[in-house]
PDB file of C-alpha atoms in Angstrom:
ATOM      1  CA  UNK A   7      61.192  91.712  76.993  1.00  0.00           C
ATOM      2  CA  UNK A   8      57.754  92.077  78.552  1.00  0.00           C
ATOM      3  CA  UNK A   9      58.763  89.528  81.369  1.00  0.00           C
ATOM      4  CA  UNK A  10      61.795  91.130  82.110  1.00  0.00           C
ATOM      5  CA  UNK A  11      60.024  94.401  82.902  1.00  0.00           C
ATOM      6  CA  UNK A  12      57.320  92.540  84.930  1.00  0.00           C
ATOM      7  CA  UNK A  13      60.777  90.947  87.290  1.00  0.00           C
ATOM      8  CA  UNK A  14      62.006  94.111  87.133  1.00  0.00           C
ATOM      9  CA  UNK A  15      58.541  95.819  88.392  1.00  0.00           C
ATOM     10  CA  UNK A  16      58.419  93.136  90.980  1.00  0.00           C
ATOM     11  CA  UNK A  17      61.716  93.713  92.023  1.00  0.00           C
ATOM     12  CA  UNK A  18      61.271  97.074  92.396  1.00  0.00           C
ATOM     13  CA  UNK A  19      58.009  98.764  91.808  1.00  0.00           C
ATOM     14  CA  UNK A  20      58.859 102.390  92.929  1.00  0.00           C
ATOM     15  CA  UNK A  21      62.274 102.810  91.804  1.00  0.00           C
ATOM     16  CA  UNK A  22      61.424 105.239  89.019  1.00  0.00           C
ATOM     17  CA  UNK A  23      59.140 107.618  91.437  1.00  0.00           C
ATOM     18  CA  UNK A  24      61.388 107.214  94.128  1.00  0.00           C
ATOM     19  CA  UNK A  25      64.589 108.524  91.919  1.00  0.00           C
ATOM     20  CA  UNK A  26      61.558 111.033  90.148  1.00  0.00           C
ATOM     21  CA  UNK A  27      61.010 112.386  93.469  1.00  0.00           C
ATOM     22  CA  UNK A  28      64.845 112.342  94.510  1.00  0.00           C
ATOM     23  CA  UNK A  29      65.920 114.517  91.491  1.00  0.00           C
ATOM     24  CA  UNK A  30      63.276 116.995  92.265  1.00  0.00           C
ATOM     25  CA  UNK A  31      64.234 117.403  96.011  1.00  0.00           C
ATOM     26  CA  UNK A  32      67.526 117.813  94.503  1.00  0.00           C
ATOM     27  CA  UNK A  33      66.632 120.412  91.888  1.00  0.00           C
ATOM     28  CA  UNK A  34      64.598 121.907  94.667  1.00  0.00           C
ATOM     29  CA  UNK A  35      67.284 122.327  96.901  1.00  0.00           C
ATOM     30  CA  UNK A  36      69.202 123.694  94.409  1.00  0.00           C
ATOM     31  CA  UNK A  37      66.797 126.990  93.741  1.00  0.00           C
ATOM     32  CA  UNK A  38      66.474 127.225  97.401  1.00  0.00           C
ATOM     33  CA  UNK A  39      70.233 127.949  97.533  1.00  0.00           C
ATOM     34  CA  UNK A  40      70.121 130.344  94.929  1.00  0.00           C
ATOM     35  CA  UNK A  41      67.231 132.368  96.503  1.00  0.00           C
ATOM     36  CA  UNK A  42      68.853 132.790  99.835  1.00  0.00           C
ATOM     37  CA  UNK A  43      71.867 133.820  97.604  1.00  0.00           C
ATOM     38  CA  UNK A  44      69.869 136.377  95.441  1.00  0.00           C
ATOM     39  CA  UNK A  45      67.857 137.646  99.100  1.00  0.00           C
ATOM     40  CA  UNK A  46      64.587 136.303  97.377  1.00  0.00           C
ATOM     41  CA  UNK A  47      62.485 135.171 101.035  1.00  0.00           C
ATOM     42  CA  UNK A  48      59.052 134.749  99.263  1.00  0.00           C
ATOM     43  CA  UNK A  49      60.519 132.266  96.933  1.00  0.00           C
ATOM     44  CA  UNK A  50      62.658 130.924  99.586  1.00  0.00           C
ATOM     45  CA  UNK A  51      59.973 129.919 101.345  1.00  0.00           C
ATOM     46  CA  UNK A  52      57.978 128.509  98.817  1.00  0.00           C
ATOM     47  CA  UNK A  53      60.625 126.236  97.686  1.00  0.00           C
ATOM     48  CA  UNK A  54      61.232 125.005 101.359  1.00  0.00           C
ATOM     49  CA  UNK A  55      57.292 124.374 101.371  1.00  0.00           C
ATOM     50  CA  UNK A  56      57.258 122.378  97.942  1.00  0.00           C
ATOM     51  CA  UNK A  57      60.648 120.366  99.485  1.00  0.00           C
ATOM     52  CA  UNK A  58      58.659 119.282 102.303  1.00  0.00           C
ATOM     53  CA  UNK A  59      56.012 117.912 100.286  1.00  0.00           C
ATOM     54  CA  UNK A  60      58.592 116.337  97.611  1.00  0.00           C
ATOM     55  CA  UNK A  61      60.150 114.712 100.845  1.00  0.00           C
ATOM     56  CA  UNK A  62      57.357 113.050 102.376  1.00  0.00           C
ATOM     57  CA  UNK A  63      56.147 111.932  99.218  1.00  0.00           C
ATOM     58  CA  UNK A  64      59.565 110.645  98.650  1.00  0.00           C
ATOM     59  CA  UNK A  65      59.615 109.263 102.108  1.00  0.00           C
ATOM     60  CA  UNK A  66      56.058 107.587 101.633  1.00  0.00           C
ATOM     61  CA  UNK A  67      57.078 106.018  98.591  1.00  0.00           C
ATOM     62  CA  UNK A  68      60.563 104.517 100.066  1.00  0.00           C
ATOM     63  CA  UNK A  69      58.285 102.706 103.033  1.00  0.00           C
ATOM     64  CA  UNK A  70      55.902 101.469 100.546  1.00  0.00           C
ATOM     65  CA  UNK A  71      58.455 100.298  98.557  1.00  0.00           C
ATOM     66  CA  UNK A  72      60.039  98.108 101.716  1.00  0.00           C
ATOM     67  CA  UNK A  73      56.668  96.919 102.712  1.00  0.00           C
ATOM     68  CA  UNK A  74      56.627  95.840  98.727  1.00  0.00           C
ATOM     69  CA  UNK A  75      59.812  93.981  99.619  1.00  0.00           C
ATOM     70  CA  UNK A  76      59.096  92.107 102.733  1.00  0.00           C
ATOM     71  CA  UNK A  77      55.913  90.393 101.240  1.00  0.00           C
ATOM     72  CA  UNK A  78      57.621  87.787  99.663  1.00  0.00           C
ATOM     73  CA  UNK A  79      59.890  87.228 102.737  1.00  0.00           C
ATOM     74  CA  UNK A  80      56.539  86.869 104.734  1.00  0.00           C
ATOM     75  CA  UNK A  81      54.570  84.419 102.237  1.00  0.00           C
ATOM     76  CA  UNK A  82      57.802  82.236 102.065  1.00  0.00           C
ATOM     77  CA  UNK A  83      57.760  82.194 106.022  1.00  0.00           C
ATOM     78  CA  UNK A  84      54.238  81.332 105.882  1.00  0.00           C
ATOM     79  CA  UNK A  85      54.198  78.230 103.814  1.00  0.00           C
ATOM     80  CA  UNK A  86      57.297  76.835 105.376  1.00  0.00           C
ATOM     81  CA  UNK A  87      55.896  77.038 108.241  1.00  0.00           C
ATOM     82  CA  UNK A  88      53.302  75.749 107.368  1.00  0.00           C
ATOM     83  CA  UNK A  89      55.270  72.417 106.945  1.00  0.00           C
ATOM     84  CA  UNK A  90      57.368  72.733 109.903  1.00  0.00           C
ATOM     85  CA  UNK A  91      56.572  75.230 112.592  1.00  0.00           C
ATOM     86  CA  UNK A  92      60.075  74.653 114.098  1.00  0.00           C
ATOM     87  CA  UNK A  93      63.744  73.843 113.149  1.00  0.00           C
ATOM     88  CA  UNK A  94      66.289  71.788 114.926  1.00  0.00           C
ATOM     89  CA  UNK A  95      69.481  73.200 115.112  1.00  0.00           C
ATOM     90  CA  UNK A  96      71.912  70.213 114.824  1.00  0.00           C
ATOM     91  CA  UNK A  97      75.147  71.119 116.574  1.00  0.00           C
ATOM     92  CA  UNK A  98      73.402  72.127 120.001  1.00  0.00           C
ATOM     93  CA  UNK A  99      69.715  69.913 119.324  1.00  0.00           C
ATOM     94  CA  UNK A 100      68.133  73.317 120.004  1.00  0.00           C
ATOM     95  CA  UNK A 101      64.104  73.915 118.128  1.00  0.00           C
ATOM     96  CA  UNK A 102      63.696  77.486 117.010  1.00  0.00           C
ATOM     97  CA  UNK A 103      60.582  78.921 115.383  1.00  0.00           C
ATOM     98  CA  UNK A 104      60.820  78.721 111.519  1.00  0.00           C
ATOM     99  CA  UNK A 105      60.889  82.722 112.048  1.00  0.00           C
ATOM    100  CA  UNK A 106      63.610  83.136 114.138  1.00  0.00           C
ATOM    101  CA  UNK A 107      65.380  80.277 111.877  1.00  0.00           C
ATOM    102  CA  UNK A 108      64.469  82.311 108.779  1.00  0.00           C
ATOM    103  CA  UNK A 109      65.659  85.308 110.117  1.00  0.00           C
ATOM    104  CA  UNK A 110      68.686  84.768 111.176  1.00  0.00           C
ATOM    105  CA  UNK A 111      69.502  82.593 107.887  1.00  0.00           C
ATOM    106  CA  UNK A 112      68.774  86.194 106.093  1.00  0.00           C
ATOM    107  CA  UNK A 113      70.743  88.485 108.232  1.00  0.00           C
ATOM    108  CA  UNK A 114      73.831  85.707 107.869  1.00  0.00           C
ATOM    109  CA  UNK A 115      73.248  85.626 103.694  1.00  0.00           C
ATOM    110  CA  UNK A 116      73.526  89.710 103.548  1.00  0.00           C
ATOM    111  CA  UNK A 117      76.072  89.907 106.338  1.00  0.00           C
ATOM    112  CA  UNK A 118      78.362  87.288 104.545  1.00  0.00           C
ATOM    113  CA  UNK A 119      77.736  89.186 101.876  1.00  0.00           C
ATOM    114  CA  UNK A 120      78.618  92.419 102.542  1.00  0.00           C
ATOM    115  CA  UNK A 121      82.158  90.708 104.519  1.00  0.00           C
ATOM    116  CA  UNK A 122      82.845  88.691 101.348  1.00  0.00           C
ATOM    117  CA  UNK A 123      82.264  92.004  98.828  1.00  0.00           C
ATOM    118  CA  UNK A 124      84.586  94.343 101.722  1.00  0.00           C
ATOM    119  CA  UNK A 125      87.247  91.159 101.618  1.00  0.00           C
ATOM    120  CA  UNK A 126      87.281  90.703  97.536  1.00  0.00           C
ATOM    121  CA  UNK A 127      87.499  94.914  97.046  1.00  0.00           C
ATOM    122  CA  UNK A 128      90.261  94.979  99.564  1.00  0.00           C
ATOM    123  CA  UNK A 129      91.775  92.055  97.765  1.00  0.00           C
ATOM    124  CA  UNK A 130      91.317  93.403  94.195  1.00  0.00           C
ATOM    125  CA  UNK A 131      92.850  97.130  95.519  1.00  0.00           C
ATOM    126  CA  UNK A 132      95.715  95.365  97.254  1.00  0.00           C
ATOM    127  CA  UNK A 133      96.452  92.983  93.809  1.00  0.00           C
ATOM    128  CA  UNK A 134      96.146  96.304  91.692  1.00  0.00           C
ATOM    129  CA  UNK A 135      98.518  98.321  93.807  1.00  0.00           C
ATOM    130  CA  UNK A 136     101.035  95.021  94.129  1.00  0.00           C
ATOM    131  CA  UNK A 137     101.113  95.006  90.243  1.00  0.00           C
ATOM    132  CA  UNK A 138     101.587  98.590  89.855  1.00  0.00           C
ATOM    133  CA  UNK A 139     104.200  98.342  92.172  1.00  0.00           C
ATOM    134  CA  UNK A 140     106.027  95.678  90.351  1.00  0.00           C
ATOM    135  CA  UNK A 141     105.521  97.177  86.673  1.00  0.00           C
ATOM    136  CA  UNK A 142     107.563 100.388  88.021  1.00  0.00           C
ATOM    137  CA  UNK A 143     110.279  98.236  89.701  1.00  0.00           C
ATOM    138  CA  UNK A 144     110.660  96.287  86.372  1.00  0.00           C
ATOM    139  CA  UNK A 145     110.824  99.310  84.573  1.00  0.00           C
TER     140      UNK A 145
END
């Protein structure tokens, strides 16, 4: 149990101030609505004041968090490179920097990923409405 909330701290170590400070912007906004509705400009204002600070708190704590999550990408670059500075690319005998190689194996996982989660949700929607489609024409 313990481990699993160290991961999950690792993983992401500002998700519960970030979504803290979300749902008060929110709530925020939400009073600031109602006192231009009511005609209330002192308490207008003071809202939009306390919004602004929510926000770049919330905004602070979203850039920590991604410098929190490109550490690890940085440390692995560093020790493989330490072993080999650069890659051959084997189709075209090209040598790339282990960074460039890196990156562009990163932006092709989460790229194929995305296309592969688009393709199997258009699949699964096109499957569901193909069987809905055939239970009325049985029926």
């Amino acid at each position: 149990m313990k481990f699993s909330k160290l991961v999950n701290f690792f993983k992401n170590p500002h998700g519960e101030k970030i979504q803290r400070l979300k749902e008060r912007y929110q709530e925020l906004d939400e009073l600031s609505n109602v006192a231009v509705k009511i005609g209330d400009g002192a308490a207008y204002r003071s809202l939009q004041a306390e919004m602004r600070e929510v926000f770049f708190d919330y905004l602070t704590a979203i850039v920590v968090d991604s410098i929190y999550s490109l550490v690890p990408h940085v440390i692995i670059i560093c020790i493989i490179s330490l072993k080999w500075p650069t890659v051959t690319l084997p189709l075209v005998n090209w040598e790339i920097s282990i960074f460039a190689g890196y990156f562009v194996c990163y932006i092709s996982y989460y790229l194929s990923k995305g296309i592969l989660g688009f393709l199997k949700s258009r699949f699964s929607s096109k499957n569901a409405l193909l069987s809905a489609e055939s239970h009325i024409i049985n029926e």
